[in-house]
PDB file of C-alpha atoms in Angstrom:
ATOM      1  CA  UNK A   1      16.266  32.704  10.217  1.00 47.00           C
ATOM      2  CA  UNK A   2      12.778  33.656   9.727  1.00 42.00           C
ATOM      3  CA  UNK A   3      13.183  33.901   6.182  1.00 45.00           C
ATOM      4  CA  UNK A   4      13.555  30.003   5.698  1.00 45.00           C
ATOM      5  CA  UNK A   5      11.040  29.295   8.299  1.00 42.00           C
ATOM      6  CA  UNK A   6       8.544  31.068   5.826  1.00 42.00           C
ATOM      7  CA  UNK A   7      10.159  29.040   2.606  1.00 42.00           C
ATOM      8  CA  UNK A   8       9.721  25.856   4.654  1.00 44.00           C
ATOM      9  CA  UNK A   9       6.266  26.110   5.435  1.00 42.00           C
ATOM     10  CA  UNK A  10       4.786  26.101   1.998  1.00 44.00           C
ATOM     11  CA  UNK A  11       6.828  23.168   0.960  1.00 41.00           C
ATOM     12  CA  UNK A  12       5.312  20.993   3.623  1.00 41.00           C
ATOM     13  CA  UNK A  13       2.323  21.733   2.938  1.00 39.00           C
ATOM     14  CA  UNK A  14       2.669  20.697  -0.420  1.00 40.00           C
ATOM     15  CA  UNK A  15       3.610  17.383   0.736  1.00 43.00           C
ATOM     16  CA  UNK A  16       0.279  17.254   2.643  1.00 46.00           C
ATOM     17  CA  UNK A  17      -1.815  18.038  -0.498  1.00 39.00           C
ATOM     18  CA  UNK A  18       0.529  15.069  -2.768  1.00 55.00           C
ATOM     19  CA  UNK A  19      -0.613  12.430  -0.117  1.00 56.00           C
ATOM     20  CA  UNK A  20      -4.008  13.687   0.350  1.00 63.00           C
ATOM     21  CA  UNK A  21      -4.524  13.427  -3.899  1.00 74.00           C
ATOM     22  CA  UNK A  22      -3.601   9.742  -4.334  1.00 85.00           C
ATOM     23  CA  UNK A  23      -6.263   7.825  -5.285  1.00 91.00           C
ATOM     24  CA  UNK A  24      -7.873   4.371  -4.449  1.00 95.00           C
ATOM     25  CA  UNK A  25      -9.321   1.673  -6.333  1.00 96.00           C
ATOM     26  CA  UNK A  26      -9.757  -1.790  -6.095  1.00 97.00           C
ATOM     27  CA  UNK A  27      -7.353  -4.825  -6.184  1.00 97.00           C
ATOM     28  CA  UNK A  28      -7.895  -8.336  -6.412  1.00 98.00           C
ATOM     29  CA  UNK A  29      -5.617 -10.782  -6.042  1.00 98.00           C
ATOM     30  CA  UNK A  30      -3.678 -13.242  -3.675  1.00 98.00           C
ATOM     31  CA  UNK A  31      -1.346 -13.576  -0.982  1.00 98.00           C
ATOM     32  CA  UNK A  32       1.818 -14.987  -1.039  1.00 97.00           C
ATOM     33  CA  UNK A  33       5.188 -15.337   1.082  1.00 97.00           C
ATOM     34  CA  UNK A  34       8.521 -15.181  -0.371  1.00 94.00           C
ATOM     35  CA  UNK A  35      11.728 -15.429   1.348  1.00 91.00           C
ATOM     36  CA  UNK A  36      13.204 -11.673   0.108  1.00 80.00           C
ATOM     37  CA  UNK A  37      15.020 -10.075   3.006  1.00 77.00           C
ATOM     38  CA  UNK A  38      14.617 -12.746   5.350  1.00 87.00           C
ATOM     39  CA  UNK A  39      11.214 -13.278   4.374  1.00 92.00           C
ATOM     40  CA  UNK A  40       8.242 -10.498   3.229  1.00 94.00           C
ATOM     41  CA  UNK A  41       4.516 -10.994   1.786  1.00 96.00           C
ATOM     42  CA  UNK A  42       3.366  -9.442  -1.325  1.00 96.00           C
ATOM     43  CA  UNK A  43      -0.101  -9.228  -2.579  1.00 98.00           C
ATOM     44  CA  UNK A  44      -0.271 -10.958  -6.428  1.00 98.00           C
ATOM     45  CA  UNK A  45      -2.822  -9.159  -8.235  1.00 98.00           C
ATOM     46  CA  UNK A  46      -5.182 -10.812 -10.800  1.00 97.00           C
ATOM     47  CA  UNK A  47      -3.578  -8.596 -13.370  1.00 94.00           C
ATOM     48  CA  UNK A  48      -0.311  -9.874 -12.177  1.00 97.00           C
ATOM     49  CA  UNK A  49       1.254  -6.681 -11.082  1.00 97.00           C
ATOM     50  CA  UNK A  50       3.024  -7.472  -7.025  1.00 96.00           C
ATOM     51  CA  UNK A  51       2.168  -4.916  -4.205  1.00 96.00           C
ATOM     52  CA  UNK A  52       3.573  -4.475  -0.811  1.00 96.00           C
ATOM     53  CA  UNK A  53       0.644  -3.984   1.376  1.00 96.00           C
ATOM     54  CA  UNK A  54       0.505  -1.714   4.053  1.00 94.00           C
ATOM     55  CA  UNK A  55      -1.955  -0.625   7.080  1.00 94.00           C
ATOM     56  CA  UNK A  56      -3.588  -1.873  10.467  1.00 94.00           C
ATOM     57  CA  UNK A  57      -5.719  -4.087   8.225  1.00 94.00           C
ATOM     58  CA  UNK A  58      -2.608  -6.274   6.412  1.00 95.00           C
ATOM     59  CA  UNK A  59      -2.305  -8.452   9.511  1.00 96.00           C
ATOM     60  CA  UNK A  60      -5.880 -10.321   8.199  1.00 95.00           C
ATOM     61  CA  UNK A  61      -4.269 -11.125   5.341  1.00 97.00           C
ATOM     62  CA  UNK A  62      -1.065 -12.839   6.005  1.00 96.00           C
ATOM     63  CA  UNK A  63      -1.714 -16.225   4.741  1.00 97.00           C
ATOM     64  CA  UNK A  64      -0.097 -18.136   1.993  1.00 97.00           C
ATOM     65  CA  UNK A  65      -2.658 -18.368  -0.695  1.00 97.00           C
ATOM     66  CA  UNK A  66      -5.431 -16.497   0.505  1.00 98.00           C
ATOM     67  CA  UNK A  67      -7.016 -14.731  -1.863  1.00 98.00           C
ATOM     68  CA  UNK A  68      -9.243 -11.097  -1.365  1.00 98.00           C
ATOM     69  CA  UNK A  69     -10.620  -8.050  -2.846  1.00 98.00           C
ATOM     70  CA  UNK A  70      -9.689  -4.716  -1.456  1.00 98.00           C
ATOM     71  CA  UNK A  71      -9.803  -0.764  -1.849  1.00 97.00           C
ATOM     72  CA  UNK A  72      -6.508   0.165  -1.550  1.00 97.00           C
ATOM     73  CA  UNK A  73      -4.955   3.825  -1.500  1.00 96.00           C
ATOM     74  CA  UNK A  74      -1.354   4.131  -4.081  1.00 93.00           C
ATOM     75  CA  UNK A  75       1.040   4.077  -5.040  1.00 89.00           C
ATOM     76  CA  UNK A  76       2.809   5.134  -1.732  1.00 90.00           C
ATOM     77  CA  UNK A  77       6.207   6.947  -2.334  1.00 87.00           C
ATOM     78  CA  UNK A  78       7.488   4.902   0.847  1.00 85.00           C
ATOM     79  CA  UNK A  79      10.780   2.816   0.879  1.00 82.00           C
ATOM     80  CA  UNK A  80      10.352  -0.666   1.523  1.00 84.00           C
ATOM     81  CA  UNK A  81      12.837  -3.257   2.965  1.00 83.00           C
ATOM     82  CA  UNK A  82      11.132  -6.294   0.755  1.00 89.00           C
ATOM     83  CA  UNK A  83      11.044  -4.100  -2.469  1.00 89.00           C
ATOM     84  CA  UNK A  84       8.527  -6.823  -3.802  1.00 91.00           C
ATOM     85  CA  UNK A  85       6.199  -4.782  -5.668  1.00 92.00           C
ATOM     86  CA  UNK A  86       4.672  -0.780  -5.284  1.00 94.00           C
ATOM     87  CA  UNK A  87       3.681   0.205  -1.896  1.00 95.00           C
ATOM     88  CA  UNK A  88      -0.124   0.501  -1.516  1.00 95.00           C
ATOM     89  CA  UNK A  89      -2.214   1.067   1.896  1.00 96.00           C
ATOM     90  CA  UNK A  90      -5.387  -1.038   2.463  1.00 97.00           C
ATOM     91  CA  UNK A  91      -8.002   0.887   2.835  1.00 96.00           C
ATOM     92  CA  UNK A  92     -10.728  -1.401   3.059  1.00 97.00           C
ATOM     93  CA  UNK A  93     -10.589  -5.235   3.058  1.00 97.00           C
ATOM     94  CA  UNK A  94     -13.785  -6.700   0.395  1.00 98.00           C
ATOM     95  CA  UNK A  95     -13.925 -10.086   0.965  1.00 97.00           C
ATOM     96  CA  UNK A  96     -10.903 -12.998   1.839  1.00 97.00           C
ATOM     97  CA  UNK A  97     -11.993 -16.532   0.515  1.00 95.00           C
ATOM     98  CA  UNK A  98     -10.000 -19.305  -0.394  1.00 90.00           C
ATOM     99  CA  UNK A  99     -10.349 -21.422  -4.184  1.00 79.00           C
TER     100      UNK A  99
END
């Protein structure tokens, strides 16, 4: 038993140094809704790649249209219900404006 306590402990800490590598940069882009899985808002970036945006922060953000520049962390290896586009967290929000 203590054997694979010790084999289980370096693995998890592993995990920990994964998440702790992924790197940020900065997205810009709109907001939009789309009725996937009863409904689920993705993030359109300018380059036209989708994201699934997560963190305190996304609740902001959650209007049709609205467009903003962010520092996001990702991609997350999360699941996602929506599945509309790769799983980043917002880090910190730019600027929202509208065109």
């Amino acid at each position: 038993m203590f054997f694979i306590l010790l084999l289980a402990v370096p693995s998890c800490l592993s995990v920990q140094r994964t998440v702790d590598q992924i790197e940020s940069f900065e997205l810009s882009g709109m907001m939009h809704y789309t009725s996937v899985e009863g409904g689920c808002w993705q993030f359109i970036g300018n380059d036209g790649e989708t994201y699934e945006l997560t963190g305190s922060r996304v609740v902001i953000l959650l209007r049709e249209g609205l467009r903003a520049d962010l520092v996001v962390r990702g991609p997350l290896d999360l699941a996602s219900v929506c599945q509309v586009g790769e799983v980043v967290e917002i880090l910190e929000i730019i600027r929202t404006y509208t065109d």
